[in-house]
Structures are given as structure tokens and as C-alpha cells.
PDB file of N, CA and C in Angstrom:
ATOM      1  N   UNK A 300     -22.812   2.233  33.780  1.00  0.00           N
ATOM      2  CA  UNK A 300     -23.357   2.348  32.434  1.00  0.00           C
ATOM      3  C   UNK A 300     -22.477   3.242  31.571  1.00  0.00           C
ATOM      4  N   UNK A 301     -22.004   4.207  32.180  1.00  0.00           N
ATOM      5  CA  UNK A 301     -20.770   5.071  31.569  1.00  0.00           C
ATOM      6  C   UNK A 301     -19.695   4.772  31.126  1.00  0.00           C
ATOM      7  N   UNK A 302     -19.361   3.712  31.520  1.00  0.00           N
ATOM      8  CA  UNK A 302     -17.954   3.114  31.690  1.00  0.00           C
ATOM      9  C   UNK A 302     -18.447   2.148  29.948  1.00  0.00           C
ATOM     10  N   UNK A 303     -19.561   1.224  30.543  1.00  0.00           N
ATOM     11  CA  UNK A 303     -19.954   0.165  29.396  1.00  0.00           C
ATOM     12  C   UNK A 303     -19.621   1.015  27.852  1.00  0.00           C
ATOM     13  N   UNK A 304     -20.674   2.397  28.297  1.00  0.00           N
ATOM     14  CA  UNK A 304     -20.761   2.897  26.971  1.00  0.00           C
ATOM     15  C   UNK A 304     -19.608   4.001  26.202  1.00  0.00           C
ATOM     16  N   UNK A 305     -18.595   3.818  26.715  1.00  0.00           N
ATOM     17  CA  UNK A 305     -17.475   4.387  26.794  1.00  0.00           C
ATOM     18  C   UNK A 305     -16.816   3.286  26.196  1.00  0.00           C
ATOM     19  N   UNK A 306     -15.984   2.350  26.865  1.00  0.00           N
ATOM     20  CA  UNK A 306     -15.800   0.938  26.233  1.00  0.00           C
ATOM     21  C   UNK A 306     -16.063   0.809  25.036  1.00  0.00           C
ATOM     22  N   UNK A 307     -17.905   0.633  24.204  1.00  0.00           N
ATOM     23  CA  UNK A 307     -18.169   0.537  23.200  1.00  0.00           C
ATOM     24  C   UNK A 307     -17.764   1.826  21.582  1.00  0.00           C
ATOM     25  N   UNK A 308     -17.701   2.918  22.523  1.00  0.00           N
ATOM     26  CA  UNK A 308     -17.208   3.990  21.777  1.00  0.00           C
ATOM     27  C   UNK A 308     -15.734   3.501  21.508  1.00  0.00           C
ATOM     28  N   UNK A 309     -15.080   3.072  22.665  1.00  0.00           N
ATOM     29  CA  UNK A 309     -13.819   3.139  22.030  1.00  0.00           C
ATOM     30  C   UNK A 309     -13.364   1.899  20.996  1.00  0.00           C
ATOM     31  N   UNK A 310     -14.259   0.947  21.106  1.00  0.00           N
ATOM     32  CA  UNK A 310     -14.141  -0.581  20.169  1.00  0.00           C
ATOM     33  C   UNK A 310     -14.587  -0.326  18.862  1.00  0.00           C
ATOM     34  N   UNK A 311     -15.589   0.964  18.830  1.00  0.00           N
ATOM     35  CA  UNK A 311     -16.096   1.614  17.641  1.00  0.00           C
ATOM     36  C   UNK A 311     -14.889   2.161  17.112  1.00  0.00           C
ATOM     37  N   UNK A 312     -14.170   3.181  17.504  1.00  0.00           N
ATOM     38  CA  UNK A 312     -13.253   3.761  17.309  1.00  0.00           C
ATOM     39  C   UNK A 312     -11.792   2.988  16.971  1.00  0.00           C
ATOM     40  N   UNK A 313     -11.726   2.142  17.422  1.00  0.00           N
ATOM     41  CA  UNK A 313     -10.411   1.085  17.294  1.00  0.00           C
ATOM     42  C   UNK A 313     -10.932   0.301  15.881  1.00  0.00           C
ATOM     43  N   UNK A 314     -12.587  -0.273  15.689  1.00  0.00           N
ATOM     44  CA  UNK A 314     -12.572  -1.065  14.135  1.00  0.00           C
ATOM     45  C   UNK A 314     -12.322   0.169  13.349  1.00  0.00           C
ATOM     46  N   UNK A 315     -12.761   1.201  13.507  1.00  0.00           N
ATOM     47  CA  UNK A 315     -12.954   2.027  12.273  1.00  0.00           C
ATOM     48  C   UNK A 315     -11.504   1.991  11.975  1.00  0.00           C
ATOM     49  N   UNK A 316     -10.289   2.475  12.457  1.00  0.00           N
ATOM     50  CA  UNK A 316      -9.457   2.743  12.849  1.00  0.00           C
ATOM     51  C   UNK A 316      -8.378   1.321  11.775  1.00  0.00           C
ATOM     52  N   UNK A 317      -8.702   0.361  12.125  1.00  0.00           N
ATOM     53  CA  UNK A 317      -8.509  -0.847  11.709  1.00  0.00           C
ATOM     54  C   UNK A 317      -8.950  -0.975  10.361  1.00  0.00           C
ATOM     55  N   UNK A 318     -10.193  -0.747   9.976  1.00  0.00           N
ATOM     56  CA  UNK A 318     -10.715  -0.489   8.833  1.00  0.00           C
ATOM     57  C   UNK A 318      -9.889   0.398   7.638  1.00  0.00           C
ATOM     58  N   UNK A 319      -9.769   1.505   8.455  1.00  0.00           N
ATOM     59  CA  UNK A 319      -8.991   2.591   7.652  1.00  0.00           C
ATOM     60  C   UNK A 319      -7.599   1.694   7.201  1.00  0.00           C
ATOM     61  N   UNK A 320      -6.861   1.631   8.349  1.00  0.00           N
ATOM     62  CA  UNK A 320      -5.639   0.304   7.868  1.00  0.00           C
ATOM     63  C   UNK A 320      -5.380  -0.575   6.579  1.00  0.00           C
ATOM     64  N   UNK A 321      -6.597  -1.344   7.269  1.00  0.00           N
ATOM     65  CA  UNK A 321      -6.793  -2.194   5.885  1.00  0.00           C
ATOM     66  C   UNK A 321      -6.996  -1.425   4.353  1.00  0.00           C
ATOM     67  N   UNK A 322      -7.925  -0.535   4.473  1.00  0.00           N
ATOM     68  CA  UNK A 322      -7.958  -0.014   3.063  1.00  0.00           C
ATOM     69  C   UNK A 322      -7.174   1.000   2.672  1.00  0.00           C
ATOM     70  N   UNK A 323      -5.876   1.396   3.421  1.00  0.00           N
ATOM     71  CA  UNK A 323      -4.999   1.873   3.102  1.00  0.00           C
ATOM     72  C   UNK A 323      -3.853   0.910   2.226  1.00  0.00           C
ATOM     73  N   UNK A 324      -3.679   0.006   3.433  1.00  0.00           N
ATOM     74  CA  UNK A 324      -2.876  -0.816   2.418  1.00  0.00           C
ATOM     75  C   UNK A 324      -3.168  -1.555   1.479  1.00  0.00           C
ATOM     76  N   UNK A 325      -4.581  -1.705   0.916  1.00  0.00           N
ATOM     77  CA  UNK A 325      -4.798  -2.246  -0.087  1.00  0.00           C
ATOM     78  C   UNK A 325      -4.530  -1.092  -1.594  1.00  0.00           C
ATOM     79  N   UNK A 326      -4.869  -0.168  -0.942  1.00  0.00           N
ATOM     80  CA  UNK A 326      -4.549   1.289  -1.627  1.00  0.00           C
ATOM     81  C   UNK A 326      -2.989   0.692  -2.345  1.00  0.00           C
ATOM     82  N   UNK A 327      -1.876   0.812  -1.547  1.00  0.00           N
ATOM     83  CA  UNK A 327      -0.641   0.790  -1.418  1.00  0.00           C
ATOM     84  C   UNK A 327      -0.661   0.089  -2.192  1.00  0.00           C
ATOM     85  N   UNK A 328      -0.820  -1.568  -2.063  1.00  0.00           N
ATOM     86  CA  UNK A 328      -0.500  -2.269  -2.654  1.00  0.00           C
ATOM     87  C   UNK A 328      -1.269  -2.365  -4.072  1.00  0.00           C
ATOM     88  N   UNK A 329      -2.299  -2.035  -3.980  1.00  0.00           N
ATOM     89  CA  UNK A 329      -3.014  -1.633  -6.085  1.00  0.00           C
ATOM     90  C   UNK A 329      -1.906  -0.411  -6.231  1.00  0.00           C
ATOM     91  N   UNK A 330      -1.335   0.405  -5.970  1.00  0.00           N
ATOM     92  CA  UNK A 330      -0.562   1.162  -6.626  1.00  0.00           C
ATOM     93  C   UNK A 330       1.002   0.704  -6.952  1.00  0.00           C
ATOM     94  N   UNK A 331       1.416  -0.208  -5.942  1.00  0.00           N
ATOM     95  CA  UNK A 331       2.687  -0.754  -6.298  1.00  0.00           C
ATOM     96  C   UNK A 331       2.537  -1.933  -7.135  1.00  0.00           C
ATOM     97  N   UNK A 332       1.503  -2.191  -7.711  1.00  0.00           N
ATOM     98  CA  UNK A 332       1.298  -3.506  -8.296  1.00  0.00           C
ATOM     99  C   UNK A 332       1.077  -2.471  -9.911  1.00  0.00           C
ATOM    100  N   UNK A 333       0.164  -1.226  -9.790  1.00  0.00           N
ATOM    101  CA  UNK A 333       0.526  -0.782 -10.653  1.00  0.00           C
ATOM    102  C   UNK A 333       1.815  -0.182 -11.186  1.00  0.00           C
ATOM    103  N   UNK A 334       2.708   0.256 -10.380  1.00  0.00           N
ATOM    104  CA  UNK A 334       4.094   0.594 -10.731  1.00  0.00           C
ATOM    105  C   UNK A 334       4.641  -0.198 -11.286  1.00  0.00           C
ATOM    106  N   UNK A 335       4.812  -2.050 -10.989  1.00  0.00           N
ATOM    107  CA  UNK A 335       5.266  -2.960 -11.275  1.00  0.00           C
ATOM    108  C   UNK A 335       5.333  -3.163 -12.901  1.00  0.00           C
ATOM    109  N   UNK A 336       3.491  -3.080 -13.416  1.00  0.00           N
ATOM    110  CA  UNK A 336       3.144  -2.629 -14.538  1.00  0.00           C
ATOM    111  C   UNK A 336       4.027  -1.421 -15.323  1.00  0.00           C
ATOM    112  N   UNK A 337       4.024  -0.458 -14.650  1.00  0.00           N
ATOM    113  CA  UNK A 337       4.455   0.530 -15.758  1.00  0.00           C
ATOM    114  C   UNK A 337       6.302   0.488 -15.764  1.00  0.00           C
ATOM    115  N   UNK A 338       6.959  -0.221 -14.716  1.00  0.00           N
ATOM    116  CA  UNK A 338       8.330  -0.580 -14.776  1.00  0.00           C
ATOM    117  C   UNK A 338       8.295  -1.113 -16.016  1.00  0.00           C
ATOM    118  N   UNK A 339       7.835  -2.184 -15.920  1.00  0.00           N
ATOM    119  CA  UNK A 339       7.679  -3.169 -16.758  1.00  0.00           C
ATOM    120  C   UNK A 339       7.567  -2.876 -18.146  1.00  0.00           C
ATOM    121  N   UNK A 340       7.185  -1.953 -18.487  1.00  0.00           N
ATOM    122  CA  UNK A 340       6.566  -1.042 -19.782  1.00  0.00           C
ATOM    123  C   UNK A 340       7.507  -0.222 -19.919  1.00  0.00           C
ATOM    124  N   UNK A 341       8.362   0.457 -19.201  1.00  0.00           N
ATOM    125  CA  UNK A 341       9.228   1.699 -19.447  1.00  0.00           C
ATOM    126  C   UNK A 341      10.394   1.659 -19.061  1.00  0.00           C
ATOM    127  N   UNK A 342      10.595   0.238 -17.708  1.00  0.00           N
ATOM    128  CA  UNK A 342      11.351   1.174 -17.081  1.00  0.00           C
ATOM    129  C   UNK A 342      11.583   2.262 -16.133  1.00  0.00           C
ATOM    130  N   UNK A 343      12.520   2.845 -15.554  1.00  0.00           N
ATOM    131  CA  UNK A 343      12.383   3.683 -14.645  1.00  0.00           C
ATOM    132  C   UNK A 343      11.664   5.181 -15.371  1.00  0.00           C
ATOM    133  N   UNK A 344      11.448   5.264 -17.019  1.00  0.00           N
ATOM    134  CA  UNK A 344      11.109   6.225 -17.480  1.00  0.00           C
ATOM    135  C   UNK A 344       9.907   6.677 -16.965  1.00  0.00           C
ATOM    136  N   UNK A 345       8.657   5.258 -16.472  1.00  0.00           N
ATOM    137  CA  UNK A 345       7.766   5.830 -16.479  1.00  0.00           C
ATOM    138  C   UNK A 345       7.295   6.842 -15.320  1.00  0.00           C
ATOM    139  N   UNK A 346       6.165   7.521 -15.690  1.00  0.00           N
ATOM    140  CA  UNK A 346       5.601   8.607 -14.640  1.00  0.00           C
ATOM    141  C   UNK A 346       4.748   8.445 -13.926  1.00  0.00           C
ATOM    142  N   UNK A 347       4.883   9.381 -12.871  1.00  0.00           N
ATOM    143  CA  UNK A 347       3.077   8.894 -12.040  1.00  0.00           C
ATOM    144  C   UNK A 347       1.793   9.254 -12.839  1.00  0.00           C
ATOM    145  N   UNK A 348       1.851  10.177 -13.860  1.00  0.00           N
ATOM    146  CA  UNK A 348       0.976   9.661 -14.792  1.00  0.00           C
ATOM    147  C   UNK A 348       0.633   8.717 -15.556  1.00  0.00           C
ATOM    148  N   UNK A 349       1.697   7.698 -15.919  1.00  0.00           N
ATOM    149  CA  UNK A 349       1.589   6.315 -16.321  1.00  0.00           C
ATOM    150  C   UNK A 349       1.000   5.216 -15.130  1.00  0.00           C
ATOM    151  N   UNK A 350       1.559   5.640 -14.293  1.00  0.00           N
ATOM    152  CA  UNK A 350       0.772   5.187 -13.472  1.00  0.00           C
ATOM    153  C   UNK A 350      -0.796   5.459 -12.720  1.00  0.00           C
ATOM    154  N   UNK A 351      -1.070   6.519 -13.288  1.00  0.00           N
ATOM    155  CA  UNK A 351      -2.423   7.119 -12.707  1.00  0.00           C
ATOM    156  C   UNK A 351      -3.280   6.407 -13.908  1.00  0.00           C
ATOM    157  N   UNK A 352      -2.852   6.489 -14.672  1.00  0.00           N
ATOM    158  CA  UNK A 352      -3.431   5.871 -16.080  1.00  0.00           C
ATOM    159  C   UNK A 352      -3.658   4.766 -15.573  1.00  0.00           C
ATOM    160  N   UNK A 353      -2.961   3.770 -15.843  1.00  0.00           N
ATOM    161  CA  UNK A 353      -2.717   2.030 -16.061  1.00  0.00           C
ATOM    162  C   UNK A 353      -3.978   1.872 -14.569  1.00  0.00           C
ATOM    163  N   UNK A 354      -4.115   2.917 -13.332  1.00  0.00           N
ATOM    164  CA  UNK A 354      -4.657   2.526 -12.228  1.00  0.00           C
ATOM    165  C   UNK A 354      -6.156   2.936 -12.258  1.00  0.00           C
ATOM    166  N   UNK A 355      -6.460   3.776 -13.495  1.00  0.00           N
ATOM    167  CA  UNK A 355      -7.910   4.946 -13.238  1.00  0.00           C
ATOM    168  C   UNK A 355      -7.899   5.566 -11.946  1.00  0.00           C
ATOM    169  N   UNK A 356      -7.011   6.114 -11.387  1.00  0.00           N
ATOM    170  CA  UNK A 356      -6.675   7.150 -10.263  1.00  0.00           C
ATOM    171  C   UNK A 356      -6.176   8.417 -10.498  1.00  0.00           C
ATOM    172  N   UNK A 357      -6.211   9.208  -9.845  1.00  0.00           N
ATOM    173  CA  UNK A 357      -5.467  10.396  -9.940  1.00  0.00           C
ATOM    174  C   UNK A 357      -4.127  10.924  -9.337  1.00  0.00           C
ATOM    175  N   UNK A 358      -3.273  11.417  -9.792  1.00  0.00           N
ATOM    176  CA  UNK A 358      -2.165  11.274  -9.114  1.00  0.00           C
ATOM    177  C   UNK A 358      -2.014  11.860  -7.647  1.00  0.00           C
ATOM    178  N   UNK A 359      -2.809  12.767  -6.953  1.00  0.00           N
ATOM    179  CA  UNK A 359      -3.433  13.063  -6.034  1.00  0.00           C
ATOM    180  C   UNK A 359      -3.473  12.085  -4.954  1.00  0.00           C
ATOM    181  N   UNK A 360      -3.937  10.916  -5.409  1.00  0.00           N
ATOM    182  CA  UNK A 360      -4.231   9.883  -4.842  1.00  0.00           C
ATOM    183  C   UNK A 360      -3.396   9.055  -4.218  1.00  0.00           C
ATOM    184  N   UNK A 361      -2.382   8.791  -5.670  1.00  0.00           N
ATOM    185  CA  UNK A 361      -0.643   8.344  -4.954  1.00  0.00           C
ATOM    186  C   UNK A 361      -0.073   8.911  -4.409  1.00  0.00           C
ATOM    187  N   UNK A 362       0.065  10.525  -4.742  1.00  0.00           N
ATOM    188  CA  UNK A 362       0.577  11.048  -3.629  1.00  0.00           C
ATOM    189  C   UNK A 362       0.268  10.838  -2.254  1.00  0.00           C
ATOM    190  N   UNK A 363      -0.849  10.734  -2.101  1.00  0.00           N
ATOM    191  CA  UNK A 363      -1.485  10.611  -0.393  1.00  0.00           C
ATOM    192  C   UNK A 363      -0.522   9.330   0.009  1.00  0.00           C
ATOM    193  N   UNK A 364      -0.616   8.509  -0.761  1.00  0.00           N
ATOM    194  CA  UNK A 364       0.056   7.328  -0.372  1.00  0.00           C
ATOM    195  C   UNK A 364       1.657   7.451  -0.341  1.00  0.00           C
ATOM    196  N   UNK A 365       2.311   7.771  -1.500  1.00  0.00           N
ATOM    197  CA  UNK A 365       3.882   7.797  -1.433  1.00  0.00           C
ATOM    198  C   UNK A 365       4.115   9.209  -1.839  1.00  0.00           C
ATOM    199  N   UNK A 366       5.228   9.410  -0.896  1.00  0.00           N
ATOM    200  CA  UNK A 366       5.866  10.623  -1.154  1.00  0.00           C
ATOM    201  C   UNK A 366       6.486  11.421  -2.421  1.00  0.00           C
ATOM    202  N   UNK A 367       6.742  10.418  -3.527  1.00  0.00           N
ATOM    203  CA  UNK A 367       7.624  11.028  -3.917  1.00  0.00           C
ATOM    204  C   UNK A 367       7.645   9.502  -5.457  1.00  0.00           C
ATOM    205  N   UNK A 368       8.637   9.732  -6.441  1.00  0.00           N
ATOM    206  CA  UNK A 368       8.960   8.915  -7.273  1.00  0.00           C
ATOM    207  C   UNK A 368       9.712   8.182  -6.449  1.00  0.00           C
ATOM    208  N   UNK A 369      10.533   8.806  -6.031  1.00  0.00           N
ATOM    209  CA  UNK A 369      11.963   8.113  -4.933  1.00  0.00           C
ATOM    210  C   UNK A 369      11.278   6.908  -4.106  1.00  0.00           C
ATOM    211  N   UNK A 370      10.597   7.972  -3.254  1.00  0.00           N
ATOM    212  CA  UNK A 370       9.684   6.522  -2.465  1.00  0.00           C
ATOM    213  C   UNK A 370       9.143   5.425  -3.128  1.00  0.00           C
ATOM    214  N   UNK A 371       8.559   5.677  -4.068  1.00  0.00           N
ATOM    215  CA  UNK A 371       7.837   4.419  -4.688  1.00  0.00           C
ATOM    216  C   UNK A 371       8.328   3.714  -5.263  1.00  0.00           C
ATOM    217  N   UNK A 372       9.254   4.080  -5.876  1.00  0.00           N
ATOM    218  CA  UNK A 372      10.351   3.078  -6.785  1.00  0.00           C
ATOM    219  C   UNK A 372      11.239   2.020  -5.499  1.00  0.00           C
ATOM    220  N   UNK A 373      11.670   2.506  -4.464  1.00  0.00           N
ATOM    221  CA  UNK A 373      12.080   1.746  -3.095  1.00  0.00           C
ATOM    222  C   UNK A 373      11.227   1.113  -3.076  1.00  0.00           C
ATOM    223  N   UNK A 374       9.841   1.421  -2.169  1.00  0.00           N
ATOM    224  CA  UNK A 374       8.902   0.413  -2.094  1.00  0.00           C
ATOM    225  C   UNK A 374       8.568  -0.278  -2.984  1.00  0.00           C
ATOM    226  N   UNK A 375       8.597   0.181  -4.378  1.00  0.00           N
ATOM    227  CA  UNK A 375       8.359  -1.224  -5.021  1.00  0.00           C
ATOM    228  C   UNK A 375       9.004  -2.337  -5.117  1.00  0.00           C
ATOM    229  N   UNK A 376      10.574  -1.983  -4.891  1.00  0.00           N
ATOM    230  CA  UNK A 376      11.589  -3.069  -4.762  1.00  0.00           C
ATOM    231  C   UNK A 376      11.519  -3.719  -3.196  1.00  0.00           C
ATOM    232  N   UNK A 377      11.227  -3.032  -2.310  1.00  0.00           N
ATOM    233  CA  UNK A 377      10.765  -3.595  -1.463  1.00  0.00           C
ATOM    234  C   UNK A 377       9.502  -4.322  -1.361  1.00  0.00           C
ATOM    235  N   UNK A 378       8.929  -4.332  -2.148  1.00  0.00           N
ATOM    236  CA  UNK A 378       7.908  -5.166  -2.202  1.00  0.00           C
ATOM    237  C   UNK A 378       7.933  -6.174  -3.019  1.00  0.00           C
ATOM    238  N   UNK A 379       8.334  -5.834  -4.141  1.00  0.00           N
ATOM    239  CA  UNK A 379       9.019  -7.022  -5.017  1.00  0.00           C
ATOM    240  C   UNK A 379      10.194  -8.266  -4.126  1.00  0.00           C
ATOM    241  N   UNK A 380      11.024  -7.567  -3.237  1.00  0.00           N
ATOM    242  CA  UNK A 380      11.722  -8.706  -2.566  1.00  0.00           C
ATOM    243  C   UNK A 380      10.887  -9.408  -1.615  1.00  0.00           C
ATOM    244  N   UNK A 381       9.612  -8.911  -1.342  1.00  0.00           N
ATOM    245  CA  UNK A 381       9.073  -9.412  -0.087  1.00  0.00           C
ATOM    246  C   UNK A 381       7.989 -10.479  -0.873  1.00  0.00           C
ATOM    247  N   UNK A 382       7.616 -10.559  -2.007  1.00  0.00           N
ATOM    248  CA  UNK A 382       7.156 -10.738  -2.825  1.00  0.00           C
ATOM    249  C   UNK A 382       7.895 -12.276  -3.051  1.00  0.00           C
ATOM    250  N   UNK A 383       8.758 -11.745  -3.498  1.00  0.00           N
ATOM    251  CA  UNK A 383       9.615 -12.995  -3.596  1.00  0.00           C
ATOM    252  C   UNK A 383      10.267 -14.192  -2.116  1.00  0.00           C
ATOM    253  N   UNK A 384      10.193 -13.574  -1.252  1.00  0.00           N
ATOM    254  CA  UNK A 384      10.578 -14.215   0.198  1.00  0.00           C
ATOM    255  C   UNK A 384       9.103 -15.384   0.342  1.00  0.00           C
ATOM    256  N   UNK A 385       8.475 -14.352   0.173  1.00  0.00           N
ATOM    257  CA  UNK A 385       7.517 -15.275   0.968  1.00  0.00           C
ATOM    258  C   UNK A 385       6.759 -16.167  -0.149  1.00  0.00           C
ATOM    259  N   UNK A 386       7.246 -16.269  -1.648  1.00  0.00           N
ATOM    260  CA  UNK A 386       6.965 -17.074  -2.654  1.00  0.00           C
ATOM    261  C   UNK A 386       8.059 -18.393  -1.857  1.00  0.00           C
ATOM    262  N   UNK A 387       9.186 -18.271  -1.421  1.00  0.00           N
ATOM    263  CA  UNK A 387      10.271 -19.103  -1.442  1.00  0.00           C
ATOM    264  C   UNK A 387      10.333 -19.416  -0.139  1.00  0.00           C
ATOM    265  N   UNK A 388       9.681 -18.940   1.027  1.00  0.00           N
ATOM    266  CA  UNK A 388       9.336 -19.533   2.390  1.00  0.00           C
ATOM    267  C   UNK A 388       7.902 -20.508   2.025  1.00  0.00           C
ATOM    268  N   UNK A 389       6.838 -20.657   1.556  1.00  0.00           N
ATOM    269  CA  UNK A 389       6.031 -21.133   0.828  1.00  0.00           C
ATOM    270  C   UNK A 389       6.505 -22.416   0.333  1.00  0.00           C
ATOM    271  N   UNK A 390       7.573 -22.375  -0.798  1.00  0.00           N
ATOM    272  CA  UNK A 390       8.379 -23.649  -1.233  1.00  0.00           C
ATOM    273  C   UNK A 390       8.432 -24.260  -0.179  1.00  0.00           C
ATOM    274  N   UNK A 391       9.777 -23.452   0.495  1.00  0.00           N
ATOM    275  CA  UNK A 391      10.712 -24.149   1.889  1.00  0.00           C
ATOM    276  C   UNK A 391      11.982 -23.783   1.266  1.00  0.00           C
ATOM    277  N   UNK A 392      12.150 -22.340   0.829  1.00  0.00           N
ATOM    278  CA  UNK A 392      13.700 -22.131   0.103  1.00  0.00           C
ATOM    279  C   UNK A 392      14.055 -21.807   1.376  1.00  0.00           C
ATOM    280  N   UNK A 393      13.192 -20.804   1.901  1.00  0.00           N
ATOM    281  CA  UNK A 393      13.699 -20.120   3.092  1.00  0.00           C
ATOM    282  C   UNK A 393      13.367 -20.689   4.682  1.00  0.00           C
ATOM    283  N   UNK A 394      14.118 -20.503   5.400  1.00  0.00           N
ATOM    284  CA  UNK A 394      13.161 -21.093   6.783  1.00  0.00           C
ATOM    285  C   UNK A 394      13.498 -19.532   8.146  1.00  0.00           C
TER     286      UNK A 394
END
């Protein structure tokens, strides 16, 4: 019975776990979708306050998520190319 209910603790522990995942990267990705936005608007001028804006977040918030301007501006281009890959694997540009 120890074992069973041990097991279930840990399947508890693995969705939550999973859970967290998921709504992290949805996090990520509403913030790089907002960056995209404020590129788009400025340029590399804009700030993570332009971006806290355009998102109703606090910059607090992005921080948790990206390190830095540096980081996010990468990841956004990294996401923008990945963005684009899998628009063009979709076609059949890519295989």
C-alpha cells in the first residue's frame, strides 16, 4: 500500500511539474510575441517597458523569464526563425 501510495505522490508531482512547463512556456512565448510587437514599433529602441506595456505585465515578470535585453532579443530571433521553419516544413519547403 506504501509503495501504491508513493507511486501516486510521485505522478502528482511529475503533472504538476509538467503543468508548471507548460505555463511557463506559454509565458515565454506571450512575451516574445510581445517583443515581436514592440520591434516592430521601434526597433531595437524599444524597452522592457514597452514591452510590459503592450503585455499588461510587469517587468518583474519578464525578467523571471529572460535574463536580460540581450537574451530576449536572441530568442526572439530565434523564435522568429523557428517560426518561419516550421511555416515552410508545413508547405514542404523544408524536409
Amino acid at each position: 500500500m506504501d509503495k501504491m501510495m508513493q507511486t501516486n505522490e510521485r505522478a502528482k508531482v511529475r503533472n504538476r511539474i509538467q503543468a508548471k512547463r507548460g505555463e511557463d512556456m506559454e509565458l515565454r512565448e506571450t512575451i516574445l510575441e510581445g517583443t515581436i510587437q514592440a520591434f516592430n514599433k521601434k526597433g531595437l529602441k524599444f524597452t522592457m517597458d514597452d514591452i510590459a506595456s503592450l503585455l499588461g505585465m510587469s517587468k518583474k515578470t519578464i525578467y523571471t523569464v529572460f535574463q536580460d535585453k540581450n537574451t530576449l532579443v536572441s530568442e526572439m530571433v530565434d523564435y522568429c526563425f523557428d517560426s518561419i521553419k516550421r511555416a515552410g516544413s508545413d508547405l514542404g519547403y523544408f524536409a
